[in-house]
Amino acid sequence: MEDIKNIIGNFEFNGNMTDCKIFGSGHINTTYIASYENNGKISRYIIQKINTNVFKNVDELMENVFAVTSFLREKIKANKGNPDRETLHYIKTKNGDKYYRDENGDCYRAYRFVENSKSCDSVNSPEIFEKSGVAFGRFQKYLSDFPATTLYETIPNFHNTVWRFENEFLPAVKNDLKNRAEECREEIKFVTSRKSDCSRLVNLIDEGKLPIRVTHNDTKLNNVMFDEDTDDAICVIDLDTVMPGLALYDFGDSIRFGANTCEEDDENISEVAINLDYFKAYARGFLCEAGENFNQCEIDNLAFSAKLMTLECGMRFLTDYLNGDTYFKIAYQKHNLVRARNQFALVKDMESKMDKMEDIIRNL
Ligand code: ADP
Ligand code: GN1
Ligand code: MG
């Protein structure tokens, strides 16, 4: 903690620090919250150590997030919203840089804490999930005229499921670095028997049927902040993966996380299922903001995208388990395997309810 206090001294914050602690439940970066007092007024800031194992080029990453947040501020103003509350406000270092790199090469960035807000790690009502759909749908709508070619690809092939399968999953099985493949035989079979699913959206892109848009790409429920009093979704956060992608990635990933009747790492997989009321509520919220620009092929693949994003995420957890847990943060040894099993149980349940999911989309 001493170290982080020294790091923070490099940022342009007002007042004296009164508190600093670790915060949040993301799987990638290390997040801290710091409180500052200035003439009796308390301001809070988020400081993040950027995971440079995941984000190889921090200059490009920070260029992206500054460009996206400046663009969003103008959009929010034009739509009579409050840009201070509805988008992240990054704070430069005392040297005017977008992030601070210490002598060990570790990288830190800071932004204002969104006050009077909360994040949710699970859904407790369809209404709150629908609100997150509105927020992610609006985010995508606001960025629809962002100059996509100016964005760096912060993680190449992020949702290229074919690439994930061929270049990450299969080599992890083959190399079996930690001798875990035997233990995961069932799970490996689960993925390999769904190889053709992995190429469905990639093929539709190649055929020119699915348009590339600027998307968030990591639309977990805890990547949106809700108003403490009204429960309205106010601010989309975690902008590290904003890149050209498919609208379907954002839709599918939200369903994967938020419409699961259990948390993503619940071991009790017999309880894992898709909650169709939540599915419907999210689809309604997301489509009412982003849907007007969608083509028929996007609409036709919404239900499938939920299954694909769940399969992809499960495959990534399994790959990481086989590789010895080098990507996602884990809390215990089998955490990634438990997460993978949970995701595959959800895929299975979605497969049995795919007709119902498609009906819901058709009727919306
Ligand atoms: P990760 O990439 O590790 O998921 P996030 O940027 O999502 O990191 O941050 C982790 C958590 O910290 C979020 O889920 C949220 O609870 C909290 N958080 C991040 N930024 C803010 C902010 N500006 N205001 C309030 N809470 C925040
Ligand atoms: C990671 O950063 P976080 O916790 O919001 C991951 C997502 C996964 C998710 C699974 C950059 O999201 O892709 O879907 O974990 N983010 C990155 O919970 O890999
Ligand atoms: Mg996050």
XYZ file of C-alpha atoms and ligand atoms in Angstrom:
411
model
C 0.000 0.000 0.000
C 2.963 2.334 0.696
C 3.994 1.940 -2.937
C 0.616 2.964 -4.292
C 0.654 6.055 -2.069
C 3.946 7.108 -3.650
C 2.581 6.426 -7.128
C -0.485 8.550 -6.477
C 1.751 11.541 -5.713
C 2.454 11.735 -9.441
C -1.143 12.615 -10.339
C -2.816 15.995 -10.393
C -5.211 15.496 -7.428
C -6.485 18.304 -5.162
C -5.937 18.263 -1.383
C -4.501 15.737 1.084
C -5.005 12.016 0.908
C -7.074 10.671 3.810
C -7.565 7.081 2.681
C -6.481 4.625 -0.003
C -7.554 1.020 -0.418
C -7.932 -1.744 -2.947
C -11.336 -1.734 -4.666
C -13.683 -3.507 -7.114
C -13.951 -7.005 -8.500
C -12.501 -6.847 -12.042
C -10.481 -9.792 -13.342
C -7.794 -7.791 -15.114
C -6.499 -4.556 -13.585
C -5.672 -3.787 -9.952
C -8.004 -1.047 -8.782
C -7.598 1.328 -5.809
C -9.826 4.049 -4.446
C -8.261 7.120 -2.814
C -10.020 9.889 -0.864
C -8.719 13.453 -0.810
C -9.732 16.269 1.503
C -9.617 19.864 0.368
C -11.109 22.654 2.559
C -13.507 20.162 4.138
C -14.592 18.739 0.791
C -13.851 15.063 0.025
C -13.081 13.991 -3.552
C -12.517 10.370 -4.498
C -10.399 8.962 -7.271
C -9.852 5.558 -8.864
C -6.248 4.569 -9.523
C -5.550 1.485 -11.599
C -2.419 -0.492 -12.172
C -2.864 -1.511 -15.793
C -2.342 -5.194 -16.486
C 0.497 -5.024 -19.008
C 0.430 -8.784 -19.513
C -3.001 -8.247 -21.086
C -2.518 -4.763 -22.570
C 0.846 -4.821 -24.305
C 0.827 -1.245 -25.595
C -0.238 1.174 -22.860
C 0.394 4.300 -24.995
C -2.121 3.076 -27.560
C -4.559 1.950 -24.860
C -4.559 5.357 -23.185
C -4.828 7.175 -26.533
C -7.992 5.156 -27.160
C -9.630 5.848 -23.814
C -8.880 9.581 -23.882
C -10.212 9.833 -27.459
C -13.361 7.849 -26.675
C -14.183 9.734 -23.477
C -13.663 13.160 -25.149
C -15.971 12.105 -27.975
C -18.579 10.781 -25.539
C -18.510 13.998 -23.491
C -19.564 15.994 -26.578
C -22.313 13.497 -27.427
C -23.637 13.539 -23.874
C -23.653 17.355 -23.847
C -25.457 17.416 -27.203
C -28.077 15.075 -25.734
C -28.499 17.313 -22.659
C -26.880 14.796 -20.310
C -24.282 15.432 -17.595
C -20.844 14.552 -19.049
C -19.153 14.704 -15.626
C -21.327 11.881 -14.399
C -22.078 9.916 -17.541
C -18.583 9.222 -18.812
C -15.233 8.545 -17.193
C -13.041 11.563 -16.470
C -9.360 10.612 -16.657
C -6.769 12.663 -14.800
C -3.343 13.327 -16.259
C -0.089 13.123 -14.322
C 1.673 16.226 -13.027
C 3.862 15.978 -16.157
C 0.773 16.101 -18.370
C 1.002 12.433 -19.380
C -2.018 10.160 -19.816
C -0.571 7.594 -17.392
C 2.401 7.146 -15.064
C 5.114 4.570 -15.696
C 7.328 3.814 -12.691
C 10.956 2.698 -12.672
C 9.896 -0.988 -12.828
C 7.842 -0.369 -15.965
C 4.515 -0.696 -14.075
C 1.801 1.569 -15.493
C -0.885 3.459 -13.566
C -3.775 5.687 -14.592
C -6.332 7.654 -12.625
C -9.859 8.940 -12.982
C -12.609 10.468 -10.940
C -14.762 8.140 -8.888
C -18.356 8.362 -10.097
C -19.979 9.658 -6.882
C -23.240 8.370 -5.478
C -22.923 5.282 -7.638
C -22.659 1.542 -7.183
C -21.687 -1.393 -9.354
C -23.492 -4.735 -9.276
C -21.892 -8.164 -9.557
C -25.238 -9.845 -10.124
C -28.720 -8.934 -11.298
C -31.533 -8.824 -8.764
C -34.359 -7.566 -10.942
C -35.180 -7.468 -14.658
C -35.567 -3.681 -14.360
C -31.944 -3.104 -13.348
C -30.714 -5.389 -16.109
C -32.866 -3.563 -18.661
C -31.265 -0.308 -17.501
C -27.801 -1.721 -18.127
C -29.024 -2.678 -21.617
C -30.071 0.923 -22.190
C -26.627 2.144 -21.047
C -24.638 -0.239 -23.266
C -27.027 0.308 -26.192
C -26.687 4.089 -25.847
C -22.908 3.774 -25.550
C -22.842 1.947 -28.881
C -25.249 4.430 -30.460
C -23.183 7.436 -29.327
C -20.039 5.878 -30.794
C -21.690 4.993 -34.100
C -20.010 7.950 -35.823
C -16.709 7.742 -33.963
C -13.895 7.498 -36.546
C -13.219 3.786 -36.050
C -9.984 3.725 -38.063
C -8.339 6.014 -35.459
C -8.787 3.392 -32.724
C -5.968 1.000 -31.888
C -6.788 -2.674 -31.487
C -5.814 -2.980 -27.823
C -6.174 -6.790 -27.834
C -5.985 -8.178 -31.368
C -8.561 -10.888 -32.187
C -10.344 -10.238 -28.899
C -13.670 -11.744 -29.996
C -12.391 -13.666 -32.998
C -13.703 -16.984 -31.721
C -12.069 -18.946 -34.548
C -8.695 -17.478 -33.568
C -9.381 -18.144 -29.877
C -10.133 -21.773 -30.754
C -7.287 -22.428 -33.201
C -4.517 -20.247 -31.776
C -5.157 -20.349 -28.041
C -7.387 -23.239 -27.021
C -5.966 -26.046 -29.210
C -2.305 -25.163 -28.436
C -3.126 -25.022 -24.701
C -4.599 -28.539 -24.922
C -1.653 -29.790 -26.945
C 1.054 -28.233 -24.756
C -0.730 -29.174 -21.526
C 1.872 -27.184 -19.581
C 0.487 -28.057 -16.136
C -0.686 -31.612 -16.873
C -4.287 -30.558 -16.393
C -5.766 -31.784 -19.706
C -6.710 -35.209 -18.343
C -8.738 -33.591 -15.562
C -10.494 -31.418 -18.180
C -11.276 -34.136 -20.694
C -15.053 -33.534 -20.573
C -14.672 -29.766 -20.891
C -12.223 -30.075 -23.790
C -14.702 -32.333 -25.573
C -17.465 -29.834 -24.882
C -15.543 -27.142 -26.748
C -14.209 -29.241 -29.624
C -17.691 -30.570 -30.386
C -18.834 -26.962 -30.869
C -16.077 -25.942 -33.254
C -18.552 -24.985 -35.992
C -20.271 -22.477 -33.656
C -16.961 -20.635 -33.340
C -16.912 -19.695 -37.024
C -20.530 -18.628 -37.546
C -20.127 -14.868 -36.886
C -16.622 -14.701 -38.361
C -17.993 -16.198 -41.606
C -20.848 -13.698 -41.668
C -18.310 -10.860 -41.326
C -16.289 -12.301 -44.215
C -19.461 -12.544 -46.318
C -20.132 -8.843 -45.637
C -23.389 -9.591 -43.809
C -22.420 -8.259 -40.369
C -21.174 -4.653 -40.142
C -18.154 -3.722 -38.034
C -19.039 -1.020 -35.482
C -17.246 0.633 -32.574
C -18.177 -1.546 -29.621
C -17.302 -1.930 -25.933
C -16.478 -5.640 -26.072
C -16.601 -6.263 -22.305
C -20.201 -5.537 -21.369
C -20.319 -7.233 -17.984
C -22.877 -5.854 -15.594
C -20.106 -4.622 -13.278
C -18.747 -2.473 -16.102
C -21.638 -0.049 -15.714
C -22.198 2.207 -12.705
C -25.732 2.626 -11.312
C -27.126 5.613 -9.432
C -27.219 4.829 -5.720
C -30.685 6.413 -5.290
C -32.583 5.758 -8.523
C -30.811 2.569 -9.732
C -30.511 4.182 -13.179
C -27.462 3.045 -15.145
C -25.406 6.203 -15.446
C -21.913 5.506 -16.718
C -20.254 2.780 -18.783
C -16.749 2.059 -17.464
C -13.811 -0.264 -18.261
C -13.139 1.189 -21.714
C -9.915 -0.742 -22.345
C -11.467 -2.978 -24.995
C -13.414 -0.324 -26.930
C -12.469 -1.306 -30.473
C -14.073 -2.083 -33.801
C -16.276 -5.149 -33.261
C -19.794 -6.499 -33.646
C -22.916 -5.202 -31.919
C -23.555 -8.884 -31.227
C -20.446 -9.151 -29.039
C -21.790 -6.472 -26.714
C -25.259 -7.970 -26.591
C -24.070 -11.544 -26.128
C -21.534 -10.786 -23.436
C -24.071 -8.900 -21.316
C -26.467 -11.838 -21.462
C -23.667 -14.274 -20.622
C -22.936 -12.486 -17.377
C -26.231 -10.931 -16.314
C -28.865 -13.461 -17.400
C -27.114 -16.381 -15.702
C -29.214 -17.458 -12.699
C -25.889 -17.951 -10.870
C -22.714 -15.925 -10.620
C -20.059 -16.603 -13.226
C -17.953 -18.677 -10.819
C -20.693 -20.507 -8.908
C -19.597 -24.126 -8.438
C -23.154 -25.341 -8.139
C -23.583 -25.814 -11.858
C -26.844 -27.734 -11.619
C -28.369 -24.347 -10.697
C -26.884 -22.551 -13.709
C -29.504 -21.525 -16.297
C -30.502 -18.628 -18.485
C -33.212 -16.479 -16.969
C -35.473 -15.713 -19.930
C -37.137 -12.764 -18.200
C -33.713 -11.182 -17.795
C -32.855 -12.023 -21.403
C -35.999 -10.282 -22.599
C -35.509 -7.264 -20.343
C -31.914 -6.701 -21.489
C -32.825 -7.165 -25.165
C -35.588 -4.580 -24.790
C -33.252 -2.015 -23.193
C -30.342 -2.588 -25.563
C -32.430 -2.625 -28.748
C -34.431 0.472 -27.883
C -31.155 2.446 -27.980
C -28.899 0.628 -30.453
C -31.396 -1.424 -32.458
C -32.563 1.158 -34.979
C -29.313 0.785 -36.959
C -29.251 -3.021 -36.925
C -29.625 -5.046 -40.102
C -31.640 -8.266 -40.310
C -28.559 -10.463 -39.957
C -27.677 -8.778 -36.657
C -31.225 -9.240 -35.360
C -31.266 -12.888 -36.499
C -28.073 -13.648 -34.557
C -28.833 -11.917 -31.252
C -29.897 -15.090 -29.441
C -27.019 -17.075 -30.924
C -24.533 -14.370 -29.886
C -25.435 -14.943 -26.223
C -24.516 -18.600 -26.599
C -21.358 -17.844 -28.566
C -20.039 -15.257 -26.109
C -20.666 -17.732 -23.282
C -18.878 -20.526 -25.134
C -15.984 -18.189 -25.978
C -15.617 -17.011 -22.397
C -15.753 -20.574 -21.062
C -13.117 -21.569 -23.617
C -10.918 -18.650 -22.480
C -11.247 -19.693 -18.804
C -10.433 -23.289 -19.734
C -7.467 -22.207 -21.863
C -6.157 -20.144 -18.966
C -6.566 -23.082 -16.584
C -4.618 -25.343 -18.967
C -1.897 -22.680 -19.336
C -1.474 -22.329 -15.565
C -3.652 -19.236 -14.853
C -1.585 -16.509 -16.437
C -4.399 -14.226 -17.690
C -7.430 -13.901 -15.379
C -7.009 -13.088 -11.693
C -7.941 -16.132 -9.592
C -8.858 -16.467 -5.925
C -8.075 -20.200 -5.622
C -6.364 -22.912 -7.645
C -9.301 -24.264 -9.639
C -11.074 -20.938 -10.054
C -10.709 -20.856 -13.847
C -11.904 -24.454 -14.194
C -14.942 -23.704 -12.050
C -15.671 -20.634 -14.177
C -15.323 -22.694 -17.373
C -17.686 -25.395 -16.093
C -20.193 -22.752 -15.101
C -20.075 -21.140 -18.566
C -20.472 -24.491 -20.320
C -23.502 -25.320 -18.160
C -24.979 -22.011 -19.287
C -24.230 -22.796 -22.948
C -26.038 -26.109 -22.555
C -29.072 -24.478 -21.002
C -29.141 -21.840 -23.761
C -29.004 -24.601 -26.379
C -32.099 -26.187 -24.896
C -33.895 -22.798 -24.839
C -32.633 -21.360 -28.136
C -36.091 -21.482 -29.756
C -37.573 -19.557 -26.845
C -34.763 -16.990 -26.973
C -35.324 -16.510 -30.695
C -39.078 -16.122 -30.162
C -38.451 -13.442 -27.567
C -36.313 -11.450 -30.025
C -38.893 -11.866 -32.806
C -41.677 -10.628 -30.560
C -39.855 -7.555 -29.295
P -11.151 -4.411 -14.635
O -10.597 -4.219 -16.024
O -10.184 -5.057 -13.729
O -12.481 -5.088 -14.686
P -12.614 -1.929 -14.082
O -12.192 -0.686 -14.821
O -13.845 -2.588 -14.538
O -11.367 -2.934 -14.048
O -12.754 -1.528 -12.538
C -12.978 -2.495 -11.534
C -14.146 -2.085 -10.642
O -13.850 -0.821 -9.999
C -15.460 -1.830 -11.378
O -16.199 -3.016 -11.572
C -16.159 -0.830 -10.472
O -16.812 -1.488 -9.403
C -15.018 -0.017 -9.873
N -14.806 1.250 -10.601
C -13.985 1.409 -11.661
N -14.028 2.690 -12.110
C -14.882 3.364 -11.310
C -15.334 4.741 -11.242
N -14.898 5.688 -12.070
N -16.210 5.074 -10.268
C -16.642 4.126 -9.410
N -16.247 2.836 -9.402
C -15.383 2.441 -10.344
C -12.586 -9.765 -17.955
O -11.969 -6.840 -16.908
P -13.247 -7.546 -16.582
O -13.245 -8.263 -15.302
O -14.387 -6.550 -16.740
C -12.235 -9.908 -19.429
C -13.503 -10.171 -20.237
C -14.192 -11.431 -19.731
C -14.478 -11.247 -18.244
C -15.053 -12.513 -17.649
C -9.826 -7.484 -21.002
O -13.447 -8.635 -17.778
O -13.177 -10.336 -21.602
O -15.394 -11.651 -20.432
O -13.266 -10.927 -17.518
N -11.571 -8.695 -19.887
C -10.453 -8.768 -20.634
O -15.572 -12.216 -16.406
O -9.961 -9.840 -21.001
Mg -14.289 -4.479 -15.374
